[in-house]
Amino acid sequence: MSADLRCQLGRLSLKNPVMPASGCFDWYPEHDGPFHPDELGAVVLKSTTLQPRDGNIPIRLAETPSGMLNAIGIPSYGLEGFRTILREKWSRLKTPVIASISAFTPEEYAILARELGKEPTVAALEINLSCPNLEHGVIPAQDPVLLRECVEAVREATEAMIIAKLSPNVTDIVEMASISESAGADAICLINSIRGMEIDIWKKKPILGRGTGGLSGPAIKPIALAMVYEVCGAVKVPVIGVGGISRAEDAIAFLLAGASAVQVGTISFRDPLAMRKIITGIREYLDSEGYTSVTDIIGLARTDT
Amino acid sequence: MSADLRCQLGRLSLKNPVMPASGCFDWYPEHDGPFHPDELGAVVLKSTTLQPRDGNIPIRLAETPSGMLNAIGIPSYGLEGFRTILREKWSRLKTPVIASISAFTPEEYAILARELGKEPTVAALEINLSCPNLEHGVIPAQDPVLLRECVEAVREATEAMIIAKLSPNVTDIVEMASISESAGADAICLINSIRGMEIDIWKKKPILGRGTGGLSGPAIKPIALAMVYEVCGAVKVPVIGVGGISRAEDAIAFLLAGASAVQVGTISFRDPLAMRKIITGIREYLDSEGYTSVTDIIGLARTDT
Amino acid sequence: MGWQYVNGIVTANHHIDEDVWRIEIHCPEIAGMCRPGHFVMLRSWQGEPFLPRPMAIFHYTNESFDVVYKVKGFGTKMLAAAAPGREITVTGPLGSAVEHSYLGKTIALVGRGVGITPLLPVAKAASEEGGSVISLLSARTEKLLVGKEDFELLGEVHTQTDEQQHSRVTDKLERLLNMGRHLDAVYVSGSKRLLSHCEELGARFGFQVYVFLEERMACGIGYCKGCAIEMRQGSRKYSLCCIQGPLYRAESVVVI
Amino acid sequence: MGWQYVNGIVTANHHIDEDVWRIEIHCPEIAGMCRPGHFVMLRSWQGEPFLPRPMAIFHYTNESFDVVYKVKGFGTKMLAAAAPGREITVTGPLGSAVEHSYLGKTIALVGRGVGITPLLPVAKAASEEGGSVISLLSARTEKLLVGKEDFELLGEVHTQTDEQQHSRVTDKLERLLNMGRHLDAVYVSGSKRLLSHCEELGARFGFQVYVFLEERMACGIGYCKGCAIEMRQGSRKYSLCCIQGPLYRAESVVVI
Ligand SMILES: Cc1cc2nc3c(=O)[nH]c(=O)nc-3n(C[C@H](O)[C@H](O)[C@H](O)COP(=O)(O)OP(=O)(O)OC[C@H]3O[C@@H](n4cnc5c(N)ncnc54)[C@H](O)[C@@H]3O)c2cc1C
Ligand SMILES: Cc1cc2nc3c(=O)[nH]c(=O)nc-3n(C[C@H](O)[C@H](O)[C@H](O)COP(=O)(O)OP(=O)(O)OC[C@H]3O[C@@H](n4cnc5c(N)ncnc54)[C@H](O)[C@@H]3O)c2cc1C
Ligand SMILES: Cc1cc2nc3c(=O)[nH]c(=O)nc-3n(C[C@H](O)[C@H](O)[C@H](O)COP(=O)(O)O)c2cc1C
Ligand SMILES: Cc1cc2nc3c(=O)[nH]c(=O)nc-3n(C[C@H](O)[C@H](O)[C@H](O)COP(=O)(O)O)c2cc1C
Ligand code: FES
Ligand code: FES
């Protein structure tokens, strides 16, 4: 018998620990690909904001060694538009749907959380506290005070499960994770993309319209893995590992480091079947190593347990 | 006539803006390669500590996507041993020699700076405030107070030119650069390697003997470039750009971002002639773009100047 | 409908002229679904560069399709190195197919260089459906007037190369229009300069101008939201080139 | 002296058995400088994986050298894909050449699997210089006793494969020694188990044991300080395998 991939992410029951990273997946039922979202442990949606937003001026993408920069800037239909799409499209999925919210103030986070926490389609809320591409440049997950305020505001606004998504651009990720936990987050998700820049040496200016962007993809995997390893040793709530996961081996490394689930982002752009391959690969690893459940390997590479 | 690569790094006159990154180059006169250090703008030596050190337990290296992790841990001959090597070996070079010092307290930094600042072979001192691989885990460049103390201690101890080498593992690199500048650094060098980890999924433990290490190589270039760009806009002292530079195009991007010189690290492991190729490539770029001096392109990609 | 992500096999890969190549890829799963306007994401290498490359489809059968590409950077260099027999990953068909009705209509196709590529399937569809087609092709060299013979089978063709006198291929279009020739629509690809001229003519003579646009793409399938095209009309400021494009009404977009 | 960094050309690349291959590289600049004990850093690919791979030299002429390698991970997989004619970057020769004097000496060479590789140049040097050589080779299969015929030209050879009875190839050495055979030194490579046995015999019969060690290398040229070998003797705790090694006196090192 093949190993059991079912696992628990706080109060959420997942059929496997693999889900897309916010902003790195979508579903167009009328133009469907070879891959149905219901194969996934959960679906994490692109971040949404309270007001509609256009997103950043092009160029929004730049390729980098083993990765890419993006400066998308969260184009969003706003709360109302998003709610419609949620009800009309995402409600059709059987797998848990995690909505991601992004905001400019604790109050905005609270409104989004209160409204979306009520939606039956929303199994959990991911709080994007770490978008590197917004115009004011303030990243709540970089500021201990603002971070606490935002997470507390969300906590007060909803009973829904909340996941705090943190930024790697900090001196002490453990501090930020601990603040999120004590402010009421039910889970921690890390890492978001890392601030970066590419310059066009012929045009003599940054490639991205916005100057800087967020670095993602395999290049950042070792950075993400170190942070996940550290945070898993410091908080009690479950941790979702994300950053550069592109093969089953990578996902397994995050689980061994202590993550309860993983998110897969950039690699899906290159290989839209990557998540399916990762799910299959985890099962094969468990089988070949003689484990009966994916939960058996969580944290096995830790020296502190 | 071919473009002039000569440039100024504070009070140091360089024949070109390319030098090795500390810990990524060495010279064994008795077993010399195809590449003589005098071809370089300057030579930056591996960091040295006050007391002799063995360095970290193996495994010290791990390969990553477009980069690598190292946890060397600064093996060192100590001040006395280093001074001997300086006098016997490095004094034979014609190009400026920059010694790098690493320490555990401001006092140790001061001793090293005072002693080595007196050595005629030492054209400048780079203060490694950012090694991610030392046992106490404290990185001065991550702590505003400690950073200031260390730089000030060095400043008081020597008249020599001092370069503060900073860590990317901070929330606000501009703050750290400004502290270094106001504490008396004559130049800023960034970035050091970024904390990272790889896990051996078969052995179920981190690959590196020390657990985590420093990520370097092309993977981190966009991160380094963004930080250099930001810091160049905030300090008046010259900035040396380092991190993932592997081709002339990369070096040029750092110069366009505002760096006065560049350091080349990890790529030399793969291609020991990389620095020579980068020097040639910069000259070709200047010629093809019609610049007569490398100093003409410094900061050209900046939107603030 | 829908797209696939599969391995194709390179069956031919020829140098045309200067930096332009033509590759044929055996890939029935995707070729069989192609329509005019579609493009694919291609990756014939392992490792670097990281992302696949978007390419318009120049020609397709039920079994295979052809792409004409210019070697620009690392990705297209790798593509040019892909020998027959090599596996190549293909995501496609992508983009919004051109579903215009051509019966009894006269259209002009204005293309420059590799930009000519997406026009051939449109020309074929129009001609098959009973429309008439005028093709105006421009390129650096005679050989780079890719598919000239194919366009000739479908209707009137005017060409212009940089080796010849320096005028715009659309000057010929202007002369035809001035002589009273009727046009229902023009499809432009590969030149901003020719596009401006066509827009001017469209305004003067009253026909619709369409344009094939390019923007950097990471995914090609609407995941990343990176391929934003700035809009002049409509409720949203940006449109995703990979989903809503790559063909746009010229008046609706800002072309940079 | 000194090392070079140059492009070689793959002239042959054959599968030997199971996961083991033998590659021949035309590279006069480096081949001409090779001595026993030397190794090279090889990279036959662009892009990933990032680092070159250290490989012992099995055989060398003035024009070319051969490497025998086991396909383990991504790098050696790429190496196995390098067809004749392909360029390959080579850094070398690296490491400390074995400068022992073999005149009138009897040495034994104990190797297992691809670990046999660095022993052949030592055997040749010893034999040329007037020493006598006993080779004890062990591997999974008969074919993986690489270079068996070469060793046979140089002296007595004993072999052992996993397909045969399960004993150690060094048991034969022990028998020879018990029968009064004199040995000046043993060179071991590729097996910790055989090394321990040799060390035991060395202590008992009074000869020096040398061992070829491997450690992860980024540069191979003493730049990175990554290839630390833990020492049991001497003033420093670690030695750099790429500069001071890869050959060590067994008693001086900690073998993990
Ligand atoms: C829908 C669409 C259809 C296209 N059809 C064709 C075609 O039929 N023939 C052809 O020669 N070219 C076509 N292009 C352009 C082609 O994709 C680029 O020339 C190619 O990606 C360049 O890759 P590179 O690695 O050689 O260049 P690099 O400059 O090294 O590429 C770096 C990055 O920039 C992107 N990029 C660079 N130029 C362009 C561009 N013009 N458009 C989009 N992304 C770009 C690359 O995809 C890559 O991510 C098309 C582009 C799009 C969006
Ligand atoms: C001096 C020296 C001589 C060697 N000679 C030979 C030889 O003649 N034949 C042969 O088959 N192998 C030899 N090896 C081992 C060979 O270098 C590794 O098997 C090879 O690097 C594995 O690369 P990979 O990409 O297939 O494996 P991966 O496991 O994917 O490699 C990942 C990283 O680990 C390193 N690594 C993995 N295993 C080893 C190892 N055993 N030693 C050093 N680094 C390792 C790689 O170089 C790479 O940086 C030698 C090693 C050294 C240090
Ligand atoms: C194109 C793109 C868009 C993204 N959009 C979002 C977003 O809207 N909200 C968010 O929390 N993270 C966003 N991210 C970050 C990813 O969710 C993820 O944290 C990061 O990319 C690292 O994972 P990866 O290396 O697997 O991509 C985005 C990343 C990319 C590449
Ligand atoms: C093997 C290795 C050893 C290093 N040792 C030092 C050191 O002793 N002192 C120091 O300041 N930086 C050290 N560094 C950091 C580099 O100087 C450089 O800042 C970093 O590697 C980023 O540049 P790169 O990507 O070009 O390698 C080391 C890096 C590597 C890879
Ligand atoms: S290319 Fe990713 S959304 Fe269009
Ligand atoms: S491999 Fe770099 S010092 Fe030995």
GROMACS .gro file of C-alpha atoms in nm, chain D residues 26-248:
model
  223
  892HIS     CA    1   4.222   1.552  -2.533
  893CYS     CA    2   4.398   1.825  -2.338
  894PRO     CA    3   4.773   1.846  -2.404
  895GLU     CA    4   4.824   2.154  -2.182
  896ILE     CA    5   4.722   1.959  -1.875
  897ALA     CA    6   4.790   1.596  -1.971
  898GLY     CA    7   5.151   1.686  -2.035
  899MET     CA    8   5.196   1.802  -1.676
  900CYS     CA    9   5.022   1.511  -1.500
  901ARG     CA   10   5.199   1.309  -1.232
  902PRO     CA   11   5.072   1.029  -1.009
  903GLY     CA   12   4.837   1.161  -0.742
  904HIS     CA   13   4.701   1.442  -0.952
  905PHE     CA   14   4.336   1.512  -1.013
  906VAL     CA   15   4.134   1.753  -1.228
  907MET     CA   16   3.816   1.958  -1.199
  908LEU     CA   17   3.584   1.887  -1.492
  909ARG     CA   18   3.277   2.062  -1.629
  910SER     CA   19   3.126   1.951  -1.958
  911TRP     CA   20   2.805   2.149  -1.932
  912GLN     CA   21   2.673   2.506  -1.927
  913GLY     CA   22   2.452   2.633  -1.650
  914GLU     CA   23   2.355   2.379  -1.387
  915PRO     CA   24   2.502   2.219  -1.185
  916PHE     CA   25   2.702   2.516  -1.073
  917LEU     CA   26   3.037   2.366  -0.977
  918PRO     CA   27   3.289   2.153  -1.166
  919ARG     CA   28   3.353   1.799  -1.041
  920PRO     CA   29   3.681   1.666  -0.900
  921MET     CA   30   3.805   1.348  -1.067
  922ALA     CA   31   4.123   1.147  -1.027
  923ILE     CA   32   4.334   1.083  -1.333
  924PHE     CA   33   4.336   0.717  -1.432
  925HIS     CA   34   4.565   0.731  -1.729
  926TYR     CA   35   4.756   1.005  -1.909
  927THR     CA   36   4.973   1.058  -2.213
  928ASN     CA   37   5.127   1.384  -2.333
  929GLU     CA   38   4.809   1.457  -2.528
  930SER     CA   39   4.519   1.333  -2.330
  931PHE     CA   40   4.401   1.179  -2.007
  932ASP     CA   41   4.131   0.938  -1.897
  933VAL     CA   42   3.896   0.954  -1.603
  934VAL     CA   43   3.682   0.670  -1.472
  935TYR     CA   44   3.371   0.794  -1.300
  936LYS     CA   45   3.060   0.671  -1.130
  937VAL     CA   46   2.732   0.840  -1.218
  938LYS     CA   47   2.598   0.959  -0.884
  939GLY     CA   48   2.414   1.288  -0.920
  940PHE     CA   49   2.346   1.564  -1.169
  941GLY     CA   50   2.709   1.648  -1.248
  942THR     CA   51   2.824   1.299  -1.334
  943LYS     CA   52   2.500   1.248  -1.527
  944MET     CA   53   2.591   1.548  -1.741
  945LEU     CA   54   2.941   1.408  -1.780
  946ALA     CA   55   2.800   1.079  -1.908
  947ALA     CA   56   2.600   1.278  -2.165
  948ALA     CA   57   2.911   1.446  -2.308
  949ALA     CA   58   2.955   1.307  -2.658
  950PRO     CA   59   3.291   1.287  -2.832
  951GLY     CA   60   3.374   1.623  -2.986
  952ARG     CA   61   3.227   1.816  -2.698
  953GLU     CA   62   3.429   2.086  -2.523
  954ILE     CA   63   3.496   2.034  -2.157
  955THR     CA   64   3.664   2.275  -1.920
  956VAL     CA   65   3.950   2.127  -1.725
  957THR     CA   66   4.139   2.272  -1.430
  958GLY     CA   67   4.453   2.080  -1.354
  959PRO     CA   68   4.668   1.910  -1.280
  960LEU     CA   69   4.570   1.956  -0.916
  961GLY     CA   70   4.675   1.819  -0.582
  962SER     CA   71   5.018   1.720  -0.457
  963ALA     CA   72   5.191   1.480  -0.690
  964VAL     CA   73   5.314   1.161  -0.525
  965GLU     CA   74   5.690   1.211  -0.520
  966HIS     CA   75   5.785   0.894  -0.340
  967SER     CA   76   6.095   0.704  -0.444
  968TYR     CA   77   6.015   0.348  -0.544
  969LEU     CA   78   6.356   0.213  -0.647
  970GLY     CA   79   6.393  -0.134  -0.500
  971LYS     CA   80   6.074  -0.095  -0.301
  972THR     CA   81   5.772  -0.320  -0.295
  973ILE     CA   82   5.437  -0.153  -0.274
  974ALA     CA   83   5.082  -0.277  -0.270
  975LEU     CA   84   4.788  -0.094  -0.425
  976VAL     CA   85   4.450  -0.161  -0.275
  977GLY     CA   86   4.152  -0.019  -0.457
  978ARG     CA   87   3.780  -0.064  -0.466
  979GLY     CA   88   3.551   0.038  -0.754
  980VAL     CA   89   3.616   0.377  -0.907
  981GLY     CA   90   3.858   0.422  -0.616
  982ILE     CA   91   4.099   0.210  -0.821
  983THR     CA   92   4.147   0.509  -1.054
  984PRO     CA   93   4.427   0.708  -0.883
  985LEU     CA   94   4.627   0.391  -0.816
  986LEU     CA   95   4.720   0.314  -1.176
  987PRO     CA   96   4.955   0.612  -1.223
  988VAL     CA   97   5.122   0.520  -0.893
  989ALA     CA   98   5.164   0.159  -1.008
  990LYS     CA   99   5.314   0.276  -1.336
  991ALA     CA  100   5.557   0.514  -1.169
  992ALA     CA  101   5.669   0.252  -0.918
  993SER     CA  102   5.721  -0.008  -1.183
  994GLU     CA  103   5.909   0.229  -1.416
  995GLU     CA  104   6.136   0.334  -1.137
  996GLY     CA  105   6.230  -0.021  -1.052
  997GLY     CA  106   5.992  -0.096  -0.770
  998SER     CA  107   5.767  -0.397  -0.757
  999VAL     CA  108   5.394  -0.372  -0.738
 1000ILE     CA  109   5.121  -0.594  -0.600
 1001SER     CA  110   4.771  -0.481  -0.695
 1002LEU     CA  111   4.464  -0.585  -0.500
 1003LEU     CA  112   4.149  -0.476  -0.676
 1004SER     CA  113   3.792  -0.511  -0.561
 1005ALA     CA  114   3.465  -0.414  -0.725
 1006ARG     CA  115   3.100  -0.507  -0.761
 1007THR     CA  116   3.150  -0.682  -1.093
 1008GLU     CA  117   3.436  -0.819  -1.300
 1009LYS     CA  118   3.409  -0.534  -1.551
 1010LEU     CA  119   3.432  -0.279  -1.273
 1011LEU     CA  120   3.782  -0.399  -1.189
 1012VAL     CA  121   3.889  -0.109  -1.404
 1013GLY     CA  122   4.235  -0.126  -1.550
 1014LYS     CA  123   4.289  -0.485  -1.438
 1015GLU     CA  124   4.483  -0.558  -1.758
 1016ASP     CA  125   4.701  -0.251  -1.706
 1017PHE     CA  126   4.783  -0.352  -1.351
 1018GLU     CA  127   4.862  -0.702  -1.474
 1019LEU     CA  128   5.132  -0.566  -1.703
 1020LEU     CA  129   5.295  -0.408  -1.399
 1021GLY     CA  130   5.300  -0.697  -1.157
 1022GLU     CA  131   5.103  -0.941  -0.948
 1023VAL     CA  132   4.728  -0.875  -0.937
 1024HIS     CA  133   4.464  -1.018  -0.703
 1025THR     CA  134   4.099  -0.937  -0.755
 1026GLN     CA  135   3.773  -0.986  -0.578
 1027THR     CA  136   3.421  -0.909  -0.693
 1028ASP     CA  137   3.095  -0.902  -0.501
 1029GLU     CA  138   2.975  -1.170  -0.740
 1030GLN     CA  139   3.234  -1.403  -0.592
 1031GLN     CA  140   3.265  -1.533  -0.238
 1032HIS     CA  141   3.243  -1.271   0.028
 1033SER     CA  142   3.589  -1.202   0.156
 1034ARG     CA  143   3.814  -0.898   0.152
 1035VAL     CA  144   4.067  -0.860  -0.124
 1036THR     CA  145   4.311  -0.760   0.151
 1037ASP     CA  146   4.280  -1.106   0.305
 1038LYS     CA  147   4.507  -1.210   0.022
 1039LEU     CA  148   4.750  -0.938   0.123
 1040GLU     CA  149   4.741  -1.066   0.479
 1041ARG     CA  150   4.820  -1.417   0.358
 1042LEU     CA  151   5.116  -1.290   0.153
 1043LEU     CA  152   5.247  -1.098   0.451
 1044ASN     CA  153   5.201  -1.395   0.681
 1045MET     CA  154   5.401  -1.598   0.430
 1046GLY     CA  155   5.688  -1.355   0.484
 1047ARG     CA  156   5.635  -1.122   0.191
 1048HIS     CA  157   5.794  -0.781   0.250
 1049LEU     CA  158   5.610  -0.458   0.183
 1050ASP     CA  159   5.732  -0.099   0.203
 1051ALA     CA  160   5.404   0.076   0.158
 1052VAL     CA  161   5.040   0.032   0.073
 1053TYR     CA  162   4.824   0.282  -0.114
 1054VAL     CA  163   4.454   0.246  -0.045
 1055SER     CA  164   4.166   0.408  -0.227
 1056GLY     CA  165   3.789   0.374  -0.238
 1057SER     CA  166   3.710   0.170   0.072
 1058LYS     CA  167   3.713   0.251   0.438
 1059ARG     CA  168   3.680  -0.114   0.522
 1060LEU     CA  169   3.987  -0.211   0.321
 1061LEU     CA  170   4.172   0.087   0.466
 1062SER     CA  171   4.114  -0.030   0.823
 1063HIS     CA  172   4.240  -0.372   0.736
 1064CYS     CA  173   4.550  -0.229   0.575
 1065GLU     CA  174   4.617  -0.006   0.872
 1066GLU     CA  175   4.595  -0.308   1.098
 1067LEU     CA  176   4.838  -0.496   0.874
 1068GLY     CA  177   5.064  -0.193   0.849
 1069ALA     CA  178   5.089  -0.174   1.225
 1070ARG     CA  179   5.155  -0.546   1.249
 1071PHE     CA  180   5.405  -0.579   0.965
 1072GLY     CA  181   5.561  -0.237   0.981
 1073PHE     CA  182   5.485  -0.058   0.659
 1074GLN     CA  183   5.344   0.280   0.574
 1075VAL     CA  184   4.980   0.309   0.468
 1076TYR     CA  185   4.872   0.589   0.237
 1077VAL     CA  186   4.517   0.672   0.149
 1078PHE     CA  187   4.351   0.871  -0.129
 1079LEU     CA  188   4.078   1.083   0.026
 1080GLU     CA  189   3.782   1.267  -0.118
 1081GLU     CA  190   3.609   1.573   0.020
 1082ARG     CA  191   3.362   1.813  -0.137
 1083MET     CA  192   3.545   2.072  -0.341
 1084ALA     CA  193   3.429   2.400  -0.486
 1085CYS     CA  194   3.753   2.513  -0.651
 1086GLY     CA  195   4.023   2.246  -0.632
 1087ILE     CA  196   4.290   2.518  -0.630
 1088GLY     CA  197   4.305   2.626  -0.268
 1089TYR     CA  198   4.080   2.930  -0.299
 1090CYS     CA  199   3.772   2.830  -0.102
 1091LYS     CA  200   3.913   2.637   0.199
 1092GLY     CA  201   3.615   2.408   0.177
 1093CYS     CA  202   3.782   2.070   0.129
 1094ALA     CA  203   3.890   2.022   0.488
 1095ILE     CA  204   4.028   1.685   0.592
 1096GLU     CA  205   4.047   1.634   0.966
 1097MET     CA  206   4.398   1.556   1.086
 1098ARG     CA  207   4.506   1.329   1.371
 1099GLN     CA  208   4.860   1.462   1.367
 1100GLY     CA  209   5.035   1.788   1.306
 1101SER     CA  210   4.985   2.141   1.425
 1102ARG     CA  211   4.665   2.214   1.238
 1103LYS     CA  212   4.333   2.043   1.281
 1104TYR     CA  213   4.241   2.045   0.913
 1105SER     CA  214   4.427   2.001   0.588
 1106LEU     CA  215   4.303   2.112   0.246
 1107CYS     CA  216   4.248   1.802   0.038
 1108CYS     CA  217   4.294   1.984  -0.293
 1109ILE     CA  218   4.633   2.130  -0.204
 1110GLN     CA  219   4.792   1.899   0.051
 1111GLY     CA  220   4.601   1.590  -0.064
 1112PRO     CA  221   4.437   1.394  -0.199
 1113LEU     CA  222   4.699   1.141  -0.079
 1114TYR     CA  223   4.763   1.127   0.297
   0.00000   0.00000   0.00000
